[in-house]
PDB file of C-alpha atoms and ligand atoms in Angstrom:
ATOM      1  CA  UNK B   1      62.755-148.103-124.377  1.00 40.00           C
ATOM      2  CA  UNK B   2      61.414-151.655-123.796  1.00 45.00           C
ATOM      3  CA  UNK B   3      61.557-151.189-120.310  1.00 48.00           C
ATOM      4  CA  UNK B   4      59.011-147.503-120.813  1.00 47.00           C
ATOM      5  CA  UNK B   5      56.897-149.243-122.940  1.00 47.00           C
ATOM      6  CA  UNK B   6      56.416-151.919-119.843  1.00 46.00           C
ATOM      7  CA  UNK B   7      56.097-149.741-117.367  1.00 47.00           C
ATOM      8  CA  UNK B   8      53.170-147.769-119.609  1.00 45.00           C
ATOM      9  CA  UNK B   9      51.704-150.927-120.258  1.00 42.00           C
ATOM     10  CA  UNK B  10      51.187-151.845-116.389  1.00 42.00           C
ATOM     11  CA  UNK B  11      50.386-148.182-115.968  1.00 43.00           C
ATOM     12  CA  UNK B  12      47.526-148.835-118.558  1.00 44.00           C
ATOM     13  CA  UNK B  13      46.291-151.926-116.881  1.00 43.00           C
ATOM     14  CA  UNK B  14      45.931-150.628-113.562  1.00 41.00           C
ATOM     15  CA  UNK B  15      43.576-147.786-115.073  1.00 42.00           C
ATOM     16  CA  UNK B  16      41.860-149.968-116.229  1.00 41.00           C
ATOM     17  CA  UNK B  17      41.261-152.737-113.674  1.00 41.00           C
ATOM     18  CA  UNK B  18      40.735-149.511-111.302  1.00 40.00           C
ATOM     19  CA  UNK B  19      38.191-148.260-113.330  1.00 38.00           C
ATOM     20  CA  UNK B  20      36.815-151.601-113.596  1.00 38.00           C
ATOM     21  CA  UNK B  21      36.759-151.709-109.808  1.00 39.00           C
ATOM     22  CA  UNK B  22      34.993-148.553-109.333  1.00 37.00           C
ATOM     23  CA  UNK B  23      32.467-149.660-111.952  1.00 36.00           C
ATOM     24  CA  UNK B  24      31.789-152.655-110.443  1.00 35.00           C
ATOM     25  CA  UNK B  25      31.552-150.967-107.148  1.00 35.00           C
ATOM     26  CA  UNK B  26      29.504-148.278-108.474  1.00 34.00           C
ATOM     27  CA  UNK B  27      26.539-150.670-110.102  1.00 32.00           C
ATOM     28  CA  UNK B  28      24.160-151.650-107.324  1.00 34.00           C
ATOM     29  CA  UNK B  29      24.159-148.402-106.356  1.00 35.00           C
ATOM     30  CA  UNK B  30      23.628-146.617-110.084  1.00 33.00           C
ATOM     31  CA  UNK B  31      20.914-149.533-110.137  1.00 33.00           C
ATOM     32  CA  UNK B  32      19.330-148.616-106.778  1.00 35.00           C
ATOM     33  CA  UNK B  33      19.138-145.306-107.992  1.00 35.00           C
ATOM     34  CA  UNK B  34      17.597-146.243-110.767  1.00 34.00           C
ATOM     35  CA  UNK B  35      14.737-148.062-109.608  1.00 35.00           C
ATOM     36  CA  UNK B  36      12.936-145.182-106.892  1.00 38.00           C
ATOM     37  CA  UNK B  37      11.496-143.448-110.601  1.00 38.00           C
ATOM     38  CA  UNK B  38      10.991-146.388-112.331  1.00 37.00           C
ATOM     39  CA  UNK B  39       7.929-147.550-108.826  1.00 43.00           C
ATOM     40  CA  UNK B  40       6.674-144.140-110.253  1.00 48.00           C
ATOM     41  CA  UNK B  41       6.535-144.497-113.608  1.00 48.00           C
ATOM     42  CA  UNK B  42       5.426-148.022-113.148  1.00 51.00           C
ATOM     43  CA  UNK B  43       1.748-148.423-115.146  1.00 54.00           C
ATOM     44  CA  UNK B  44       1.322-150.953-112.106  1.00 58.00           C
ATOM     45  CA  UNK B  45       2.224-149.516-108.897  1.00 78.00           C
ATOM     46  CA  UNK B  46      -0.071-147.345-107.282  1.00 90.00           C
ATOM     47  CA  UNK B  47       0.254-143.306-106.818  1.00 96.00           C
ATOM     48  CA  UNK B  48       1.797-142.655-103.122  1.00 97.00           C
ATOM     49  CA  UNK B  49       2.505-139.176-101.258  1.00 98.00           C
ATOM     50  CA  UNK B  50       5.436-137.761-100.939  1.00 98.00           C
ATOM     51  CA  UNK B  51       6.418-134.800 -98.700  1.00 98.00           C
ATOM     52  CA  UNK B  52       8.104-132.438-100.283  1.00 98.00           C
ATOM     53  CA  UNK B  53      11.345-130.126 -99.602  1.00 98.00           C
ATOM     54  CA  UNK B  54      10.078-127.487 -96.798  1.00 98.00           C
ATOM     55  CA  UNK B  55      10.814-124.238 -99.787  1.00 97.00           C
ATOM     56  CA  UNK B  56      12.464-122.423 -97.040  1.00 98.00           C
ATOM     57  CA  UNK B  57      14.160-122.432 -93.541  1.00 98.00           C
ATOM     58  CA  UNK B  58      12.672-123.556 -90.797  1.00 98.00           C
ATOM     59  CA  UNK B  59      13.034-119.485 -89.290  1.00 98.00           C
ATOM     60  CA  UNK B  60      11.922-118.167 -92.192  1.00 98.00           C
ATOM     61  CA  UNK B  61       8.317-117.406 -91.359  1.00 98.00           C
ATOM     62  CA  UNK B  62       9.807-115.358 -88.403  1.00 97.00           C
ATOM     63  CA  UNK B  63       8.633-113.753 -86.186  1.00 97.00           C
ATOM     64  CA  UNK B  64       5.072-114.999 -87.220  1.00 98.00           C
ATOM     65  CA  UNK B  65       5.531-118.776 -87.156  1.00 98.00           C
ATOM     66  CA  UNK B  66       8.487-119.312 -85.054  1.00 98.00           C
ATOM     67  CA  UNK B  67      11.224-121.968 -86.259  1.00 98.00           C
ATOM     68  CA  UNK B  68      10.313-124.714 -83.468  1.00 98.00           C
ATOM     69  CA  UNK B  69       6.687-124.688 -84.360  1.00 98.00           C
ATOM     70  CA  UNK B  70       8.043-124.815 -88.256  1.00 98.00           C
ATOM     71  CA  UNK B  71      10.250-127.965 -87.282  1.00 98.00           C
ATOM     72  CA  UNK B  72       8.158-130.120 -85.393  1.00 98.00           C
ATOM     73  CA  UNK B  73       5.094-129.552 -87.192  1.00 98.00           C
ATOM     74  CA  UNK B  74       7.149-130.592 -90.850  1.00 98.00           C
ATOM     75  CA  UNK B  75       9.343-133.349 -89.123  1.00 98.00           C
ATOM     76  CA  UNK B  76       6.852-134.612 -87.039  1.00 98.00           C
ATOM     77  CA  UNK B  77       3.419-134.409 -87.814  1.00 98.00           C
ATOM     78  CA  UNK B  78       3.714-133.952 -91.392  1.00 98.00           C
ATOM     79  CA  UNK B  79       6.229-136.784 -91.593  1.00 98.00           C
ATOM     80  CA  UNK B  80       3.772-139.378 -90.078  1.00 98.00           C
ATOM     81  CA  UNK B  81       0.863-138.274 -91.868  1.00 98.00           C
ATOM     82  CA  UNK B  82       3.187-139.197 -95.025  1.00 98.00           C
ATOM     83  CA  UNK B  83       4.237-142.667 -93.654  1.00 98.00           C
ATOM     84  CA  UNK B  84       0.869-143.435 -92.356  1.00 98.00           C
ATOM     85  CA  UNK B  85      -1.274-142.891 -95.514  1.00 98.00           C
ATOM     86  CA  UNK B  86       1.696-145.002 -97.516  1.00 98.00           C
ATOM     87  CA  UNK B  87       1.142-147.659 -94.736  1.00 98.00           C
ATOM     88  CA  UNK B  88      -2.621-147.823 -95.303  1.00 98.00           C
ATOM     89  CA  UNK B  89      -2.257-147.216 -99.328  1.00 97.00           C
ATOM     90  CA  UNK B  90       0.036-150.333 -98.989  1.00 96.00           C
ATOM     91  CA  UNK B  91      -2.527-152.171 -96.600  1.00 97.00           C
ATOM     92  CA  UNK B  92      -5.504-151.814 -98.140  1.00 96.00           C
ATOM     93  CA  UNK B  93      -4.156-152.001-101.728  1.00 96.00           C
ATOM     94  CA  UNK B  94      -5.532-149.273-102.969  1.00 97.00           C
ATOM     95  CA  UNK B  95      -4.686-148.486-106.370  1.00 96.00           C
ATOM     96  CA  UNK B  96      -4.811-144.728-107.974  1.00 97.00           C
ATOM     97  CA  UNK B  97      -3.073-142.369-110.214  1.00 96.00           C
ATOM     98  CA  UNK B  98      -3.182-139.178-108.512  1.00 97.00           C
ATOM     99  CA  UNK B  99      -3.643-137.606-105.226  1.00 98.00           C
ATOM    100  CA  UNK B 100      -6.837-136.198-107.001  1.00 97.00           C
ATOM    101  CA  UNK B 101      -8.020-139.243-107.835  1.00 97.00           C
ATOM    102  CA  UNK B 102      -7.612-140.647-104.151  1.00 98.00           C
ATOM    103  CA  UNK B 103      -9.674-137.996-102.739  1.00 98.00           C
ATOM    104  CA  UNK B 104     -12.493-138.953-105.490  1.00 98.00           C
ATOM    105  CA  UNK B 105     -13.076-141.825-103.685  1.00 98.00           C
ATOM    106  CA  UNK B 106     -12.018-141.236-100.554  1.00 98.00           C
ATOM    107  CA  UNK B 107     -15.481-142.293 -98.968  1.00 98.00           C
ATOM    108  CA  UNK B 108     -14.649-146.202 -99.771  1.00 97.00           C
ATOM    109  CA  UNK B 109     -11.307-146.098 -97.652  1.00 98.00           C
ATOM    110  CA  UNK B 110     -10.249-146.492 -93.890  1.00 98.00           C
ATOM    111  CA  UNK B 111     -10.588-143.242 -91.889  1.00 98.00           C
ATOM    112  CA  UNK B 112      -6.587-144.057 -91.610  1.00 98.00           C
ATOM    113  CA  UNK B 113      -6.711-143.867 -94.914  1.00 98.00           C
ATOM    114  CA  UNK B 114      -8.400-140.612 -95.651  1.00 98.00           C
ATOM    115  CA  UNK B 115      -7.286-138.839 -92.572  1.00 98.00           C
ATOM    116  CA  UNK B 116      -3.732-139.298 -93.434  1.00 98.00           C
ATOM    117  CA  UNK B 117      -3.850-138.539 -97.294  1.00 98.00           C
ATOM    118  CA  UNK B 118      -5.666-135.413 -96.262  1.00 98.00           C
ATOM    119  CA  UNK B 119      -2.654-134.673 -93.557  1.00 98.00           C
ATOM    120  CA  UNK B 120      -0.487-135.454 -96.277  1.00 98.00           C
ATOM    121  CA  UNK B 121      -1.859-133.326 -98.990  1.00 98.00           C
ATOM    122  CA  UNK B 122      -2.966-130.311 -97.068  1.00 98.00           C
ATOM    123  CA  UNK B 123       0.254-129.695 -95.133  1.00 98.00           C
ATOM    124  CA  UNK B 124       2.133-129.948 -98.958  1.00 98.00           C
ATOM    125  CA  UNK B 125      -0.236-127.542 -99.934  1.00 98.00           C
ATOM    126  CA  UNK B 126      -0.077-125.239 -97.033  1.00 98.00           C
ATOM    127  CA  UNK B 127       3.857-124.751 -97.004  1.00 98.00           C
ATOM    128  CA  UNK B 128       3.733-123.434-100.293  1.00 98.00           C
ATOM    129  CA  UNK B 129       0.539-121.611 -99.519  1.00 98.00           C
ATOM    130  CA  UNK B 130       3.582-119.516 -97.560  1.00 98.00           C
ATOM    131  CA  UNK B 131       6.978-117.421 -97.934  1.00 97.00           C
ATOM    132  CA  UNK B 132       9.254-115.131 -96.418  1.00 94.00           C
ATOM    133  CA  UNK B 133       9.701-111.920 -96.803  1.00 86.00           C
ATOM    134  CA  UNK B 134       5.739-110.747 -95.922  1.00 78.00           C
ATOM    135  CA  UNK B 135       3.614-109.496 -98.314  1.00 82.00           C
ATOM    136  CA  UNK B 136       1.470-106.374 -99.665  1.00 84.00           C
ATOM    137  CA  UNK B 137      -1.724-108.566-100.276  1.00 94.00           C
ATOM    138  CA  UNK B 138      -3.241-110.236-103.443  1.00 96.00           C
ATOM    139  CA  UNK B 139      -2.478-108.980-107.405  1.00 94.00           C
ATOM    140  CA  UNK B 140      -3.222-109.682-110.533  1.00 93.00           C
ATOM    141  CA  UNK B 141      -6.082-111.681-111.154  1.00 96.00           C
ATOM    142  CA  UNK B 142      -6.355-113.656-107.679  1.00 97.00           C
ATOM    143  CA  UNK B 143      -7.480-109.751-106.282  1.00 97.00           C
ATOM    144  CA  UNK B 144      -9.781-109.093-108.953  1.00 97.00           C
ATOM    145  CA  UNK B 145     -11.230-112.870-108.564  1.00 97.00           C
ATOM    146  CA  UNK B 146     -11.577-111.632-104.753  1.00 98.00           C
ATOM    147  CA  UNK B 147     -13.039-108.232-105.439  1.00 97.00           C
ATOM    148  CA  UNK B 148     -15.500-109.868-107.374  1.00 97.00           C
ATOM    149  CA  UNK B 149     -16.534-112.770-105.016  1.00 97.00           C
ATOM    150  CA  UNK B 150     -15.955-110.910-101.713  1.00 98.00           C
ATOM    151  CA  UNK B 151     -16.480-107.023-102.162  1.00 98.00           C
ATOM    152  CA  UNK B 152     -12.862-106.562-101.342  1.00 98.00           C
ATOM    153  CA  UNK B 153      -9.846-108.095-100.307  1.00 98.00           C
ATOM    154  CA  UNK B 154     -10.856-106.471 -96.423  1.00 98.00           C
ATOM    155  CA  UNK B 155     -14.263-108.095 -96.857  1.00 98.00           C
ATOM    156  CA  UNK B 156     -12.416-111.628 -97.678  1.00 98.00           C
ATOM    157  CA  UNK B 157     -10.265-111.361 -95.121  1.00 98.00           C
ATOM    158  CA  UNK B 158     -12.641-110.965 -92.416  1.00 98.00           C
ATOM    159  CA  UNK B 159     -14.348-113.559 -93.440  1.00 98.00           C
ATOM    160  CA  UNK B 160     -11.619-116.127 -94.256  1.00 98.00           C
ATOM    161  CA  UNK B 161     -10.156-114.654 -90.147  1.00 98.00           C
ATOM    162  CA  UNK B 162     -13.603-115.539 -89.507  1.00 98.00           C
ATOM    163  CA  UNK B 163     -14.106-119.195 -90.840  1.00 98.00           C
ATOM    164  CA  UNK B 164     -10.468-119.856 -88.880  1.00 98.00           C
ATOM    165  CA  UNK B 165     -11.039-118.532 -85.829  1.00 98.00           C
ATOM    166  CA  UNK B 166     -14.810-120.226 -85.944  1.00 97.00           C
ATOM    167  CA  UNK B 167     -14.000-123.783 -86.767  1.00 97.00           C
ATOM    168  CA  UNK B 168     -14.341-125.995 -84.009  1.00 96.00           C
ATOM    169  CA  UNK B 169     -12.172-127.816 -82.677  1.00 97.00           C
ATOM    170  CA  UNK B 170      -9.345-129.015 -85.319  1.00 98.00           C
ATOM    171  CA  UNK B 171      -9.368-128.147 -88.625  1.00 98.00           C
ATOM    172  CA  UNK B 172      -8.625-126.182 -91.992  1.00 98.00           C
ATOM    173  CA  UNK B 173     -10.060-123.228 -93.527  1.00 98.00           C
ATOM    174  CA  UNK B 174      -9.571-122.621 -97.373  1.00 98.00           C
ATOM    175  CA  UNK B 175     -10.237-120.234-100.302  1.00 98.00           C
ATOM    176  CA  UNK B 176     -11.560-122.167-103.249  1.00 98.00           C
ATOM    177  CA  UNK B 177     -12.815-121.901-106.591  1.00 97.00           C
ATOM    178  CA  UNK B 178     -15.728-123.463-106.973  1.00 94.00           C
ATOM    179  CA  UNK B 179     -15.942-123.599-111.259  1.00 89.00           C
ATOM    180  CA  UNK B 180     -14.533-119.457-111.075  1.00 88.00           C
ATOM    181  CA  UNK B 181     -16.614-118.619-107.933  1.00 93.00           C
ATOM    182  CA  UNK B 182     -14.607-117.850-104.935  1.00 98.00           C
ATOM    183  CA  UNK B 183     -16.279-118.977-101.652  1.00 98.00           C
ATOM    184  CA  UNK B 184     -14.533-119.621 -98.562  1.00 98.00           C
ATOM    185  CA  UNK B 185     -14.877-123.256 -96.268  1.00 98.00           C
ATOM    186  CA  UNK B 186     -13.906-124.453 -93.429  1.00 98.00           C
ATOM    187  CA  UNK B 187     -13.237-128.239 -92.958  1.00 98.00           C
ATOM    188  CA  UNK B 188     -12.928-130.681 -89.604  1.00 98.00           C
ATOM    189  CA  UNK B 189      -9.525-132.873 -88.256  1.00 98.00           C
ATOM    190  CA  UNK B 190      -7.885-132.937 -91.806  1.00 98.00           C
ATOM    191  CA  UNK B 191     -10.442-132.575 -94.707  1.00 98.00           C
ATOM    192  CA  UNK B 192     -10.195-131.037 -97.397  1.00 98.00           C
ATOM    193  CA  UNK B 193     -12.321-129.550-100.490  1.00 98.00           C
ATOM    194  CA  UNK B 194     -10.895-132.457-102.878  1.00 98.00           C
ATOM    195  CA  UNK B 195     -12.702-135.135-100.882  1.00 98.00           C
ATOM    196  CA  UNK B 196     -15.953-136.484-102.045  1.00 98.00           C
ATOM    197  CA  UNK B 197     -16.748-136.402 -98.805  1.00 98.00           C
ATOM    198  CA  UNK B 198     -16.445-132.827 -98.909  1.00 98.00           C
ATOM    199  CA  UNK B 199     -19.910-130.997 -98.319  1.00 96.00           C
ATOM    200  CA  UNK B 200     -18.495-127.708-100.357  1.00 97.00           C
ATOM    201  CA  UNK B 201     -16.382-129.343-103.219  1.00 97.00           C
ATOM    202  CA  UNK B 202     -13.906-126.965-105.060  1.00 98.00           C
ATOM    203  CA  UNK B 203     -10.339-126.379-106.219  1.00 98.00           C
ATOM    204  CA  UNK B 204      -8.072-125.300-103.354  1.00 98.00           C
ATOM    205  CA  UNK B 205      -6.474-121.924-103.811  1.00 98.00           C
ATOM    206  CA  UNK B 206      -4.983-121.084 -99.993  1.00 98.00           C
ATOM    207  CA  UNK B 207      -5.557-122.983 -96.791  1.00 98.00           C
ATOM    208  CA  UNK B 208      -4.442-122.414 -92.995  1.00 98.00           C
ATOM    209  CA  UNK B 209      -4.125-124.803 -90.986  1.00 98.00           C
ATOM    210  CA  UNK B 210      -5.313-124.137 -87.503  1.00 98.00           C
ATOM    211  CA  UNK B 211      -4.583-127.180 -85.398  1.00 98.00           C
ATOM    212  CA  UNK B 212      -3.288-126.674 -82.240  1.00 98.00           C
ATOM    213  CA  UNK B 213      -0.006-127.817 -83.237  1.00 98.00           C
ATOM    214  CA  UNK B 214       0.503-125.027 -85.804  1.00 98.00           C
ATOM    215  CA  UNK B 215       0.496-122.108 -83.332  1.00 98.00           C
ATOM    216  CA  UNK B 216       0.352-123.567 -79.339  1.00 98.00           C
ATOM    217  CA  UNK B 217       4.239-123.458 -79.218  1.00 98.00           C
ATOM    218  CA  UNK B 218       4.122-119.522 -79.526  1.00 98.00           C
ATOM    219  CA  UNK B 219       0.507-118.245 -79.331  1.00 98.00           C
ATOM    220  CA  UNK B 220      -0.897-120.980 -76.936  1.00 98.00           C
ATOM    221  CA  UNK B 221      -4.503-120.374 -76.856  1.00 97.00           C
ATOM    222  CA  UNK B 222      -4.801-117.412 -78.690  1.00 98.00           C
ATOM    223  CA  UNK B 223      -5.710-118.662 -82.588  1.00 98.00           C
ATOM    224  CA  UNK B 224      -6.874-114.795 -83.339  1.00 98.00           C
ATOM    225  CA  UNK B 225      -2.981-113.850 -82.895  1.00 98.00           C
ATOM    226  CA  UNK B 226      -1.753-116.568 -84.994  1.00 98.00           C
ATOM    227  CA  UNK B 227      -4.408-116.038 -87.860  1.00 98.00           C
ATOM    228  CA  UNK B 228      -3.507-112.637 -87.923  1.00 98.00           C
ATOM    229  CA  UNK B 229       0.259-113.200 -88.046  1.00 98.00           C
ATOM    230  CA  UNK B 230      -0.421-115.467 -90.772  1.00 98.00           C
ATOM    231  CA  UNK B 231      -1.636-113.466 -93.132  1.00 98.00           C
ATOM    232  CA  UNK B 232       1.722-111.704 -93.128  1.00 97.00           C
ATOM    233  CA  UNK B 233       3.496-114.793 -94.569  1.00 98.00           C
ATOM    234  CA  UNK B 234       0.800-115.592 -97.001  1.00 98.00           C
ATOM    235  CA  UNK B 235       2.295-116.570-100.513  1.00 97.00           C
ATOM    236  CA  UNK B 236      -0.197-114.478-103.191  1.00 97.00           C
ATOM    237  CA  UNK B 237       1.842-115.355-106.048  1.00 96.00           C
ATOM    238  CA  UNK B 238       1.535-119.085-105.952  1.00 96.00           C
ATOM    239  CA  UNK B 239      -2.416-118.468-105.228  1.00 97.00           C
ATOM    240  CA  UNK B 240      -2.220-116.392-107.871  1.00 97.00           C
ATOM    241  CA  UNK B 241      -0.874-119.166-109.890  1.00 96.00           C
ATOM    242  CA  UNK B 242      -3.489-121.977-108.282  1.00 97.00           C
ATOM    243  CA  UNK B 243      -6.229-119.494-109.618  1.00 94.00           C
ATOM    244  CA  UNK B 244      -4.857-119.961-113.502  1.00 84.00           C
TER     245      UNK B 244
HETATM  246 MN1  MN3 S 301      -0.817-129.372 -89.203  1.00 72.66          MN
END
């Protein structure tokens, strides 16, 4: 009986000093963990961009954006636009709350600066201006906000297919409300309708990007092909929400 009681008692211990090991083991790491929110929430620290999850596969957007295209463009150019504008945020201490509030005063930083939060931003926004699955066109109120604006949702898409294919060189074309007014822009390298900068200001509803480097992989020269592929992928729910 003595002897159980022993044997429980050692049994007991080395729980516990296990436990105590793991515990021990497991506390920079709880603390690391710990501190990425707490930069965040930080009243001090400055906002910075963050890229977020790609909301589906890379082959998803088959066969209209092809999964190489898909890969290099989020890994690679996407990626540095992210470390770049971080870099320069860091650099030039600049100090804001919101991504929206960078592109406020986006005239008073570097053109590293500004063309990197824009590359940032706009290729966030344009992944989730996307989905799989295609697409019947525009509902709700997002096709009765283009019906109003445009005539029809034909009428805006010729034009929107028309801003894209027409802007020089590279660039982004968006749909925007402009205080409930629809209007469609185009903007150079990577600009967008937030900046103050921006000659057409207004909240961004959808955007395409057509650099080079979203379509050359699979449509080469041909822009026309890949605008008109795109609009098979286009997401008109979360529009439809951006609208709201
Ligand atoms: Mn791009």
């Amino acid at each position: 009986m003595e002897q159980n009681n022993r044997r429980k008692f050692l049994l007991n211990s080395l729980k516990l000093s296990v436990g105590a090991a793991v515990l021990s083991a497991m506390k920079p790491l709880n603390a690391l963990a710990a501190e990425t929110p707490e930069e965040h929430s930080d009243a001090s620290a400055t906002y910075i961009f963050e890229q977020i999850p790609l909301p589906y596969a890379y082959n998803a957007l088959e066969p209209y954006i092809d999964a190489k295209t898909m890969e290099i463009h989020y890994t690679k150019h996407h990626a540095t636009y992210i470390k770049n504008v971080n870099d320069a945020i860091q650099a030039e201490k600049i100090n804001v709350t919101s991504a929206y509030d960078f592109f406020s005063k986006v005239s008073g930083y570097s053109a590293k600066a500004k063309n990197n939060a824009g590359g940032a931003w706009n290729h966030n926004f344009f992944w989730q201006s996307m989905r799989a699955g295609g697409n019947s066109g525009p509902t709700g109120k997002i096709k009765a906000a283009i019906d109003k604006s445009f005539g029809s949702f034909d009428k805006f898409k010729a034009e929107f297919t028309a801003a894209a294919t027409g802007q020089f060189g590279s660039g982004w074309a968006w749909l925007i409300s402009d205080n409930g007014a629809l209007k469609i822009v185009g903007t150079p390298n990577q600009d967008n309708p937030l900046m103050d900068t921006a000659p057409v200001k207004g909240k961004p509803l959808l955007a395409l990007d057509v650099w080079e480097h979203a379509y050359y992989l699979k449509y080469q020269n041909k822009r026309p092909d890949y605008i008109a592929a795109w609009w098979n992928v286009v997401n008109w729910n979360e529009v439809d929400k951006r609208l709201a």
